[in-house]
XYZ file of C-alpha atoms in Angstrom:
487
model
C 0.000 0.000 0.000
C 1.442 3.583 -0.727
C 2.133 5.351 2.194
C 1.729 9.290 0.784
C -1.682 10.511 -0.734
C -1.137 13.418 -3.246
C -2.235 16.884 -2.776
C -5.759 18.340 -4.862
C -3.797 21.583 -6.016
C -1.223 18.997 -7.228
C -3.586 16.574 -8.990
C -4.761 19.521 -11.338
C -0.955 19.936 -12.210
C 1.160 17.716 -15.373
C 3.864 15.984 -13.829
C 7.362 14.860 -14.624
C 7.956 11.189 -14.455
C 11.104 11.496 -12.994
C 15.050 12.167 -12.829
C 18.309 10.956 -13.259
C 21.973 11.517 -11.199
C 25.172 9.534 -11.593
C 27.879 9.884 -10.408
C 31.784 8.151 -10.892
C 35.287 8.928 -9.409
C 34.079 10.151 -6.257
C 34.546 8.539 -2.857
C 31.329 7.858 -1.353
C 29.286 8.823 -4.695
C 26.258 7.932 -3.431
C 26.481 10.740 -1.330
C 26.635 12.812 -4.208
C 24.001 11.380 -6.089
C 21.883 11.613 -3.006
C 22.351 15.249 -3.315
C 22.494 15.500 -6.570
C 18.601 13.578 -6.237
C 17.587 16.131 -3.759
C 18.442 18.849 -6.101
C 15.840 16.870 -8.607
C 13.205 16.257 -6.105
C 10.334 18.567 -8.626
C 10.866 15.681 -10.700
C 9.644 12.816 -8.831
C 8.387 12.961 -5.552
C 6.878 9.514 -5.170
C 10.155 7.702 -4.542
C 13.533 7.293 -5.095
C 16.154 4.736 -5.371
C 20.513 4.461 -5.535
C 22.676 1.955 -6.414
C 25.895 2.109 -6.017
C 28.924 -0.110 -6.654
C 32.672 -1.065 -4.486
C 34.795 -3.599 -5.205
C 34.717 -5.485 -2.456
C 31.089 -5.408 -1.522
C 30.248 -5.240 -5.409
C 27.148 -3.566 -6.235
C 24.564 -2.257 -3.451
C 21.148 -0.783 -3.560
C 18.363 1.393 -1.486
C 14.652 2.106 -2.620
C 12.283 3.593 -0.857
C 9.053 5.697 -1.152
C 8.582 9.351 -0.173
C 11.288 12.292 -0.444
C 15.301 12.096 -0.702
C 15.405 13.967 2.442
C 13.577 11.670 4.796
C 15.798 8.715 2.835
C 19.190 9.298 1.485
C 19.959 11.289 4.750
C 20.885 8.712 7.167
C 23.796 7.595 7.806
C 22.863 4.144 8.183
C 21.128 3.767 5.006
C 23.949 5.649 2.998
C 26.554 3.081 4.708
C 25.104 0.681 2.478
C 26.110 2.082 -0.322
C 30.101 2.814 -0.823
C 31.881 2.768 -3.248
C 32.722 5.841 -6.181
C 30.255 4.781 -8.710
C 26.894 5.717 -8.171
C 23.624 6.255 -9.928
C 20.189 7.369 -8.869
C 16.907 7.997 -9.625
C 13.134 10.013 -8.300
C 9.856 9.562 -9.925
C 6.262 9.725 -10.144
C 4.580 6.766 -11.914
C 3.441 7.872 -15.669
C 4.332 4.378 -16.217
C 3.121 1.247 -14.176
C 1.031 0.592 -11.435
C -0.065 4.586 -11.504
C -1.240 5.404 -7.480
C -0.480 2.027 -6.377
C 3.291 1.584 -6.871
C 5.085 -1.276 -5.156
C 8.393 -0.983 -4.341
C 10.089 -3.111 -7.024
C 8.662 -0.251 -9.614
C 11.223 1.987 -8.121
C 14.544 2.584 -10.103
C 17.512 1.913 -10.897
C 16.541 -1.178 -12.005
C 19.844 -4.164 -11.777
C 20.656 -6.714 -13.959
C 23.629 -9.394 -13.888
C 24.823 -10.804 -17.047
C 27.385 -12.937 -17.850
C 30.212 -9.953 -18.468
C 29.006 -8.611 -14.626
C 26.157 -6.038 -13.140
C 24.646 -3.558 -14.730
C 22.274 -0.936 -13.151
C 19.745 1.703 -14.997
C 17.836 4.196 -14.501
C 15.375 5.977 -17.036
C 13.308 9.325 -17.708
C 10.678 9.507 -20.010
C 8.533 7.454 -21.300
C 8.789 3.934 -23.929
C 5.761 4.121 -26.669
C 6.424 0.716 -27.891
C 6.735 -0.984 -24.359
C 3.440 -3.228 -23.790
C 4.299 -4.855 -27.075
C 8.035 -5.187 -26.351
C 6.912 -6.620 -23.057
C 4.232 -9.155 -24.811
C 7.273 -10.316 -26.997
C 9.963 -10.695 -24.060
C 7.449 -12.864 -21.956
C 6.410 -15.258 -25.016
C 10.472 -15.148 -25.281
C 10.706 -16.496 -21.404
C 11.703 -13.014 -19.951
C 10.386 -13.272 -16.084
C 9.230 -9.202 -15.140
C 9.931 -7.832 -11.691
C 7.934 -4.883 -11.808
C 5.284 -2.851 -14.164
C 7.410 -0.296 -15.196
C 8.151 0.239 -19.281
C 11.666 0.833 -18.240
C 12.607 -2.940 -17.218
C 11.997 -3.151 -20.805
C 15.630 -2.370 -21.323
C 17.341 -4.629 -18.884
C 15.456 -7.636 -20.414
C 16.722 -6.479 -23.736
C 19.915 -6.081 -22.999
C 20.014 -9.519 -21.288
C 18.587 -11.156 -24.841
C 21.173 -8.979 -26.568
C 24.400 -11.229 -27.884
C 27.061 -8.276 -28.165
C 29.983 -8.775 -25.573
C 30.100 -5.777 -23.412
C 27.013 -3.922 -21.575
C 27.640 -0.484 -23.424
C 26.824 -2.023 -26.723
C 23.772 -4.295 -25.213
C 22.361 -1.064 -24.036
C 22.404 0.319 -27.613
C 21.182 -3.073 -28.798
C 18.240 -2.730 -26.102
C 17.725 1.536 -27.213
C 17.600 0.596 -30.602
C 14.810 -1.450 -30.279
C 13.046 0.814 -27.874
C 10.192 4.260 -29.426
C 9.549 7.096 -27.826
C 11.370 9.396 -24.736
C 14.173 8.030 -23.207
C 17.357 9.439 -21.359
C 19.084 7.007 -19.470
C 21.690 6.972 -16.680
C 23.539 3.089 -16.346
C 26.420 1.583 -14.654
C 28.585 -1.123 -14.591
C 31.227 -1.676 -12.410
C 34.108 0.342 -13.978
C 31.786 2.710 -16.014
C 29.150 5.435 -16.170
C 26.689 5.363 -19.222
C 24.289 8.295 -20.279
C 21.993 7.912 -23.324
C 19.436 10.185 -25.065
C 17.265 9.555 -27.138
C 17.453 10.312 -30.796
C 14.848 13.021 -30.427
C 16.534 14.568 -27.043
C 12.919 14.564 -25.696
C 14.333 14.848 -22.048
C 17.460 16.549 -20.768
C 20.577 15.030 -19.891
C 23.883 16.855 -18.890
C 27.174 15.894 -17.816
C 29.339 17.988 -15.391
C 32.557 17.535 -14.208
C 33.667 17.452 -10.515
C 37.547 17.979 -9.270
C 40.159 16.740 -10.984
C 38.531 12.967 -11.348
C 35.190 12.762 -10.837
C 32.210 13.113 -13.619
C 28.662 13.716 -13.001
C 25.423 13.030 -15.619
C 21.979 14.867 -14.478
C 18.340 15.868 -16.057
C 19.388 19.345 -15.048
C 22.326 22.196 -14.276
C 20.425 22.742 -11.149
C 21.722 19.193 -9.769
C 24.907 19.555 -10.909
C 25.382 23.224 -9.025
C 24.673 21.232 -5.755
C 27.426 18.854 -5.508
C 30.020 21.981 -6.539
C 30.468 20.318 -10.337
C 31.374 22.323 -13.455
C 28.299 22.194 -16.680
C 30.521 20.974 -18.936
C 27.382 20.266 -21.845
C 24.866 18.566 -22.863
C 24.296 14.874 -24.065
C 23.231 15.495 -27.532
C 20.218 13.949 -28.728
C 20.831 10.478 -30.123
C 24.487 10.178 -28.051
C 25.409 7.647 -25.954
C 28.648 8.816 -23.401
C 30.464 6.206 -21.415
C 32.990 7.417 -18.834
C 35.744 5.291 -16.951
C 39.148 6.102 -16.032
C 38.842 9.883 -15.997
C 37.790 9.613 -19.764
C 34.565 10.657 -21.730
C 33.736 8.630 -24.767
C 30.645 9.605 -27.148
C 28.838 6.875 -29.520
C 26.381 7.890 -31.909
C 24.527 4.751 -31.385
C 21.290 5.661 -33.750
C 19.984 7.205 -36.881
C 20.273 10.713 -37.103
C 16.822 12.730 -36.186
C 16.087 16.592 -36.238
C 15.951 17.201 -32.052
C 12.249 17.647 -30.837
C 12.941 18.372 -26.940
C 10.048 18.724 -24.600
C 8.972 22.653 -24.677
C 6.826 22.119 -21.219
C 10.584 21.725 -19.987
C 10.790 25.350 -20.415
C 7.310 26.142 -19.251
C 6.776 24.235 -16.227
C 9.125 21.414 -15.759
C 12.658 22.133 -15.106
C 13.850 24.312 -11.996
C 14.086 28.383 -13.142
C 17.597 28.014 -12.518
C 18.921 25.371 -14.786
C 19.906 25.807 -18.517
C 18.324 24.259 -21.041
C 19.764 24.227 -24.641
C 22.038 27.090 -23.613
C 18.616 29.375 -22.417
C 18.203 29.924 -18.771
C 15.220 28.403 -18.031
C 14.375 31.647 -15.920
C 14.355 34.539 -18.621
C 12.562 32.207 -20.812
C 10.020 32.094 -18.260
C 10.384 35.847 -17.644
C 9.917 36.233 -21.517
C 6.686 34.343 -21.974
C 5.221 36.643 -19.258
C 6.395 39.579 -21.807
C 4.890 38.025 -24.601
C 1.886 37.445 -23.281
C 1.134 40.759 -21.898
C 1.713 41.658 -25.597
C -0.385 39.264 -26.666
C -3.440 39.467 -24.598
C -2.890 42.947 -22.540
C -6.261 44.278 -20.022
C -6.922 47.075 -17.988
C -6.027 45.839 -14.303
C -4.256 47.011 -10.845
C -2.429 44.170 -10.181
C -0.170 41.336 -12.112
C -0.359 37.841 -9.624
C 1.238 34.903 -9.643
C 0.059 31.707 -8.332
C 3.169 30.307 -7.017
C 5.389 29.493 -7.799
C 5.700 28.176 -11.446
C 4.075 30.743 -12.244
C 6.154 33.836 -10.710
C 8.614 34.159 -13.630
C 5.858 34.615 -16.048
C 4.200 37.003 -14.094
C 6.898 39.109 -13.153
C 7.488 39.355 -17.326
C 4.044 40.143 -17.777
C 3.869 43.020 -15.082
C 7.420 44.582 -16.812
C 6.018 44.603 -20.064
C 2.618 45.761 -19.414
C 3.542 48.472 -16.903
C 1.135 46.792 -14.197
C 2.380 46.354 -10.667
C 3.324 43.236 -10.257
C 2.443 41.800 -5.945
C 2.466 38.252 -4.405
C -1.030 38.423 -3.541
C -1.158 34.672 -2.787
C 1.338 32.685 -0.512
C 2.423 28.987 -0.388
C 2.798 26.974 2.521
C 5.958 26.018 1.899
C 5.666 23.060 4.498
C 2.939 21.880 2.908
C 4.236 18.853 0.840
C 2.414 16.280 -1.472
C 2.215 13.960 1.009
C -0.326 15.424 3.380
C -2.603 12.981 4.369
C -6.131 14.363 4.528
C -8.101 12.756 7.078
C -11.805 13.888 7.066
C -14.093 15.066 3.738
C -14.641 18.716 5.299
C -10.729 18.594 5.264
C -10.438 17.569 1.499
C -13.396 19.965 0.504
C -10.518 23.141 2.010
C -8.959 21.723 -1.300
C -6.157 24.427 -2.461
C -6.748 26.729 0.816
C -4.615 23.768 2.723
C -1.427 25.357 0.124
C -2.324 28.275 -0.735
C -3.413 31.507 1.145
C -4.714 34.765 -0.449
C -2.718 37.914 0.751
C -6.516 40.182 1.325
C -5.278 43.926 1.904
C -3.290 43.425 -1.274
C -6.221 41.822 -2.967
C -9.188 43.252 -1.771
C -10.886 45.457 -4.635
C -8.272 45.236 -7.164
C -8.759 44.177 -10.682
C -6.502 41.088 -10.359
C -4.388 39.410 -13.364
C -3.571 35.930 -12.222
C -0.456 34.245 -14.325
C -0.057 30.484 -13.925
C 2.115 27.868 -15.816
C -1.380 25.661 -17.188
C -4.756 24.609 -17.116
C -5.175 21.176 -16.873
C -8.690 20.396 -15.740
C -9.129 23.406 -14.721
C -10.578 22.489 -11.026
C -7.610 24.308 -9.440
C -8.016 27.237 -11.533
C -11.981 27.592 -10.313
C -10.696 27.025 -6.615
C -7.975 29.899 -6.739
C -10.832 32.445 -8.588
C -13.008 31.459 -5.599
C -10.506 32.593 -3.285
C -9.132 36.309 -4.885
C -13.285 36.695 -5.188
C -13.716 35.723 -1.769
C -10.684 38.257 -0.618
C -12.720 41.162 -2.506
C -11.382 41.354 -5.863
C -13.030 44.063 -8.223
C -11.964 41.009 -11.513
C -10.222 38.225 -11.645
C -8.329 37.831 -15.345
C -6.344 34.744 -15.931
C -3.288 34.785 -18.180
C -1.807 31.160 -19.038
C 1.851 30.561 -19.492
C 1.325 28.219 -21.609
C -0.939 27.345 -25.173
C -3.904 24.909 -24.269
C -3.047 21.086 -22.640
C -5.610 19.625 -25.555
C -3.289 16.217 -25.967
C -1.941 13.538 -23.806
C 1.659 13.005 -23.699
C 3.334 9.743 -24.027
C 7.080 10.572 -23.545
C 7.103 10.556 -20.074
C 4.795 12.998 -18.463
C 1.425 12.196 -16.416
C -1.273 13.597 -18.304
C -4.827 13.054 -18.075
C -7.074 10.906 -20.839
C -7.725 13.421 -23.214
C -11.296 13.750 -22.471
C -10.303 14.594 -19.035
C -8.522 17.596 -20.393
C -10.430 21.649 -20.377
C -8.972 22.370 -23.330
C -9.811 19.211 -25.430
C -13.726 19.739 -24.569
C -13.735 23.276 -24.630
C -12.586 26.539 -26.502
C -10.985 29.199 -24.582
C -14.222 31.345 -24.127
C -16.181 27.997 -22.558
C -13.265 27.651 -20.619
C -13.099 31.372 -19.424
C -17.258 30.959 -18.649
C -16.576 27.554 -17.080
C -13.927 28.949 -14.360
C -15.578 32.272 -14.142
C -13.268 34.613 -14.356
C -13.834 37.845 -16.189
C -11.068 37.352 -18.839
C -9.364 34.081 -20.025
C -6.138 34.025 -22.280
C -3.202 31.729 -22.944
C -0.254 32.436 -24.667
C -0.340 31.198 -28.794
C 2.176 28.678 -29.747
C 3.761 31.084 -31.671
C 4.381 33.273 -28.891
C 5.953 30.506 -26.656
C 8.791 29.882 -29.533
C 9.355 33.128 -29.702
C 10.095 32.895 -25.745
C 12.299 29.919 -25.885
C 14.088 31.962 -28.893
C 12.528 31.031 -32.190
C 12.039 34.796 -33.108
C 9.899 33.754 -36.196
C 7.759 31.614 -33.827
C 7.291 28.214 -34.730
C 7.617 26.697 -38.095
C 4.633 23.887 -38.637
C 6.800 21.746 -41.420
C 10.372 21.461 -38.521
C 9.206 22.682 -35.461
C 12.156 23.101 -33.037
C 10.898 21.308 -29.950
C 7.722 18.673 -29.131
C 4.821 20.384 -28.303
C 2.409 17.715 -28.838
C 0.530 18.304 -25.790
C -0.477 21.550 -27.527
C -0.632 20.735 -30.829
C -1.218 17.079 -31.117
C 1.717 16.910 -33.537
C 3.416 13.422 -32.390
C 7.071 13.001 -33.179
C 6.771 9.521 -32.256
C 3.541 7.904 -32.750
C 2.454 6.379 -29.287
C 1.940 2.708 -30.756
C 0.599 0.863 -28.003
C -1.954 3.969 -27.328
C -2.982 3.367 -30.613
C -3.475 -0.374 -29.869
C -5.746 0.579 -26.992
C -7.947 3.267 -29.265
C -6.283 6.493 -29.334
C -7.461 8.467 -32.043
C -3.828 10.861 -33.228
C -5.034 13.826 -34.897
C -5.820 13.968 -38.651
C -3.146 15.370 -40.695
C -4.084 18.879 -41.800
């Protein structure tokens, strides 16, 4: 049974599935990764999981549900795990037994084969797995857990090539949709992306001998390491002895990375393709209050993804700009909420309206996304309730209309505002005097595409606004899901 129960003002938000540290030529790397997991924590809060590898005890391992903090902080359960090679990994479950994980879903996921261990760990999200995993099990492969990444290990383990760098691209070659990976063996650290660089994937150096590979700079700033790049999409890097090697290990593909990175994922201080993910926050606030200006007193955020946006929007439009609603900060996911009239406070338990700042204003509330929208109904309810004059919502972000598939936990599509509605339903259906999201065009020309997007290449996947698939999700398909019709 899962021990946390998540949040209402967090069910109403898309989620990452999850992140990825490693870590090699460090004494005590686990340690490292631990922090360098901590530093990732926005991408998984479910649970996390290290392994880590020594010579003499040989390769080691920790899982468990709930926060790094509360975990990978003890000194008893980091004893466990010595050696200088070290790889880790936080999630949320896009993939698997969604809200009912059991422990063996939790990565890295291990593997022995006959050349030794191998250990990975995976973000994103494998289009193709249910009928991978219907062929491995006619094949004899025995599965562990639910999760689409154990895919890879039983691919590598059918794979016939003679070292685990080249089963791994044996296994990725095989493999559709959003991967990058994190692996180890016992002498080496492996990071792969996909050939679409869906997901991020960095490597950083630390000292004189020790190498790091993270989703994000943010990560890599905690342990005291040096950015050093980017894993290119479609690149596989394996580093041992103090050396980098990079494999091109697939057919070259025009890079489609994951523009909700840039929106809502990622921390505001990591880079991302050489942008701070900050000012390109700070820039789709701009652009919208080009886009869709109004006559108003004050430019809100709703924390916090949210506050770069706004405080773009209030510069560009001249508005003041005030934090008219707070977070409990010490308010976590995991709140358990014991009675209904407890779970009907909803959002109020996280979020608290500031009402002498409020209180007849003509309010423009900036947020990251509307999802289903119930969150966005709860937090009108609340500036109305503090006295706002109007409440005008201003979306960071084009319209959620699709699912993803690459490794992001979405809603069914009919479950989605945006799919069932246009944008003045939507604005009628919240209630709020005003309703506008920023145009797809407008968001490229945020992340830096000054002519905006362009439909035949578009730079990065936005298929959750668009419904443009760079990968069709195959097994989706199996089950029924209608892609939309080519225009």
């Amino acid at each position: 049974m899962r021990p946390f129960l998540s949040h209402p003002f967090d069910d109403d938000k898309l989620k990452e599935e999850c992140g990825v540290f490693g870590v090699i030529g460090m004494a005590d790397a686990s340690s490292f990764v631990a922090l360098g997991l901590h530093a990732l924590q926005h991408r998984g809060q479910e649970a996390g999981g290290i392994v880590s590898y020594d010579p003499e005890q040989g390769f080691n391992s920790a899982r468990r549900f709930g926060y790094v903090r509360d975990n990978f902080t003890k000194a008893d359960v980091m004893a466990t795990l010595p050696g200088e090679l070290a790889i880790g990994h936080v999630r949320y479950s896009t993939a698997g037994s969604k809200g009912s994980t059991a422990i063996r879903d939790v990565q890295p996921f291990f593997g022995e084969f006959s050349m030794g261990g191998a250990a990975i760990a995976h973000n994103g999200n494998l289009t193709n797995a249910a009928a991978l995993r219907r062929e491995l099990i006619e094949r004899g492969s025995i599965f562990q857990s639910s999760s689409d990444s154990e895919c890879i290990i039983h691919l590598m383990a059918r794979s016939i090539q003679k070292t685990i760098p080249e089963r791994i691209k044996d296994a990725l070659r095989r493999v559709e949709g959003a991967f990058s990976v994190v692996a180890m063996t016992r002498t080496k650290l492996i990071g792969v992306r996909d050939p679409l660089g869906v997901r991020p994937l960095v490597l950083g150096r630390i000292g004189d001998h020790g190498w790091a590979l993270s989703s994000e700079t943010c990560a890599l700033d905690i342990i005291g390491a040096e950015f050093i790049r980017e894993i290119d999409p479609g690149e596989m890097v394996v580093i041992e002895n103090n050396k980098v090697e990079s494999f091109r290990p697939f057919s070259p593909a025009k890079s489609r990375f994951c523009i909700f990175e840039h929106v809502y994922f990622s921390r505001p201080d990591s880079i991302l393709g050489g942008r701070s993910v900050y000012e390109t926050r700070r820039q789709i606030g701009v652009e919208l209050a080009r886009e869709a200006p109004v006559e108003a007193d004050l430019v809100c955020p709703v924390p916090d993804s949210g506050t770069p946006a706004a405080i773009g929007f209030a510069a560009e439009s001249g508005i003041p700009f005030g934090l008219g609603i707070t977070r409990n900060q010490y308010m976590g996911r995991t709140f358990i909420e014991p009675t209904e009239q407890i779970r009907n406070m909803g959002v109020r338990l996280k979020l608290n309206v500031n009402r002498a700042l409020i209180k007849g204003k003509r309010v423009i509330l900036v947020d990251d996304s509307v999802v289903r929208g119930t969150t966005s109904r709860k937090i009108k309810d609340m500036i109305l309730d503090a006295g706002a004059a109007e409440v005008h919502f201003r979306i960071a972000s084009p319209p959620t209309a699709w699912p993803c598939f690459y490794g992001v936990d979405t809603p069914e599509r009919e479950k989605l505002l945006a799919a069932t509605m246009s944008e003045d339903e939507m604005r009628d259906w919240i209630g709020v005097d005003s309703l506008k999201f920023i145009s797809l065009n407008g968001l490229y020309r945020a992340a830096g595409e000054a002519a905006g997007r362009d439909p035949a290449n578009p730079r990065y996947c936005d298929a959750c606004f668009s419904g443009d698939y760079p990968v069709a999700p195959s097994d989706k398909i199996e089950e029924g899901f209608q892609m939309k019709a080519a225009q």
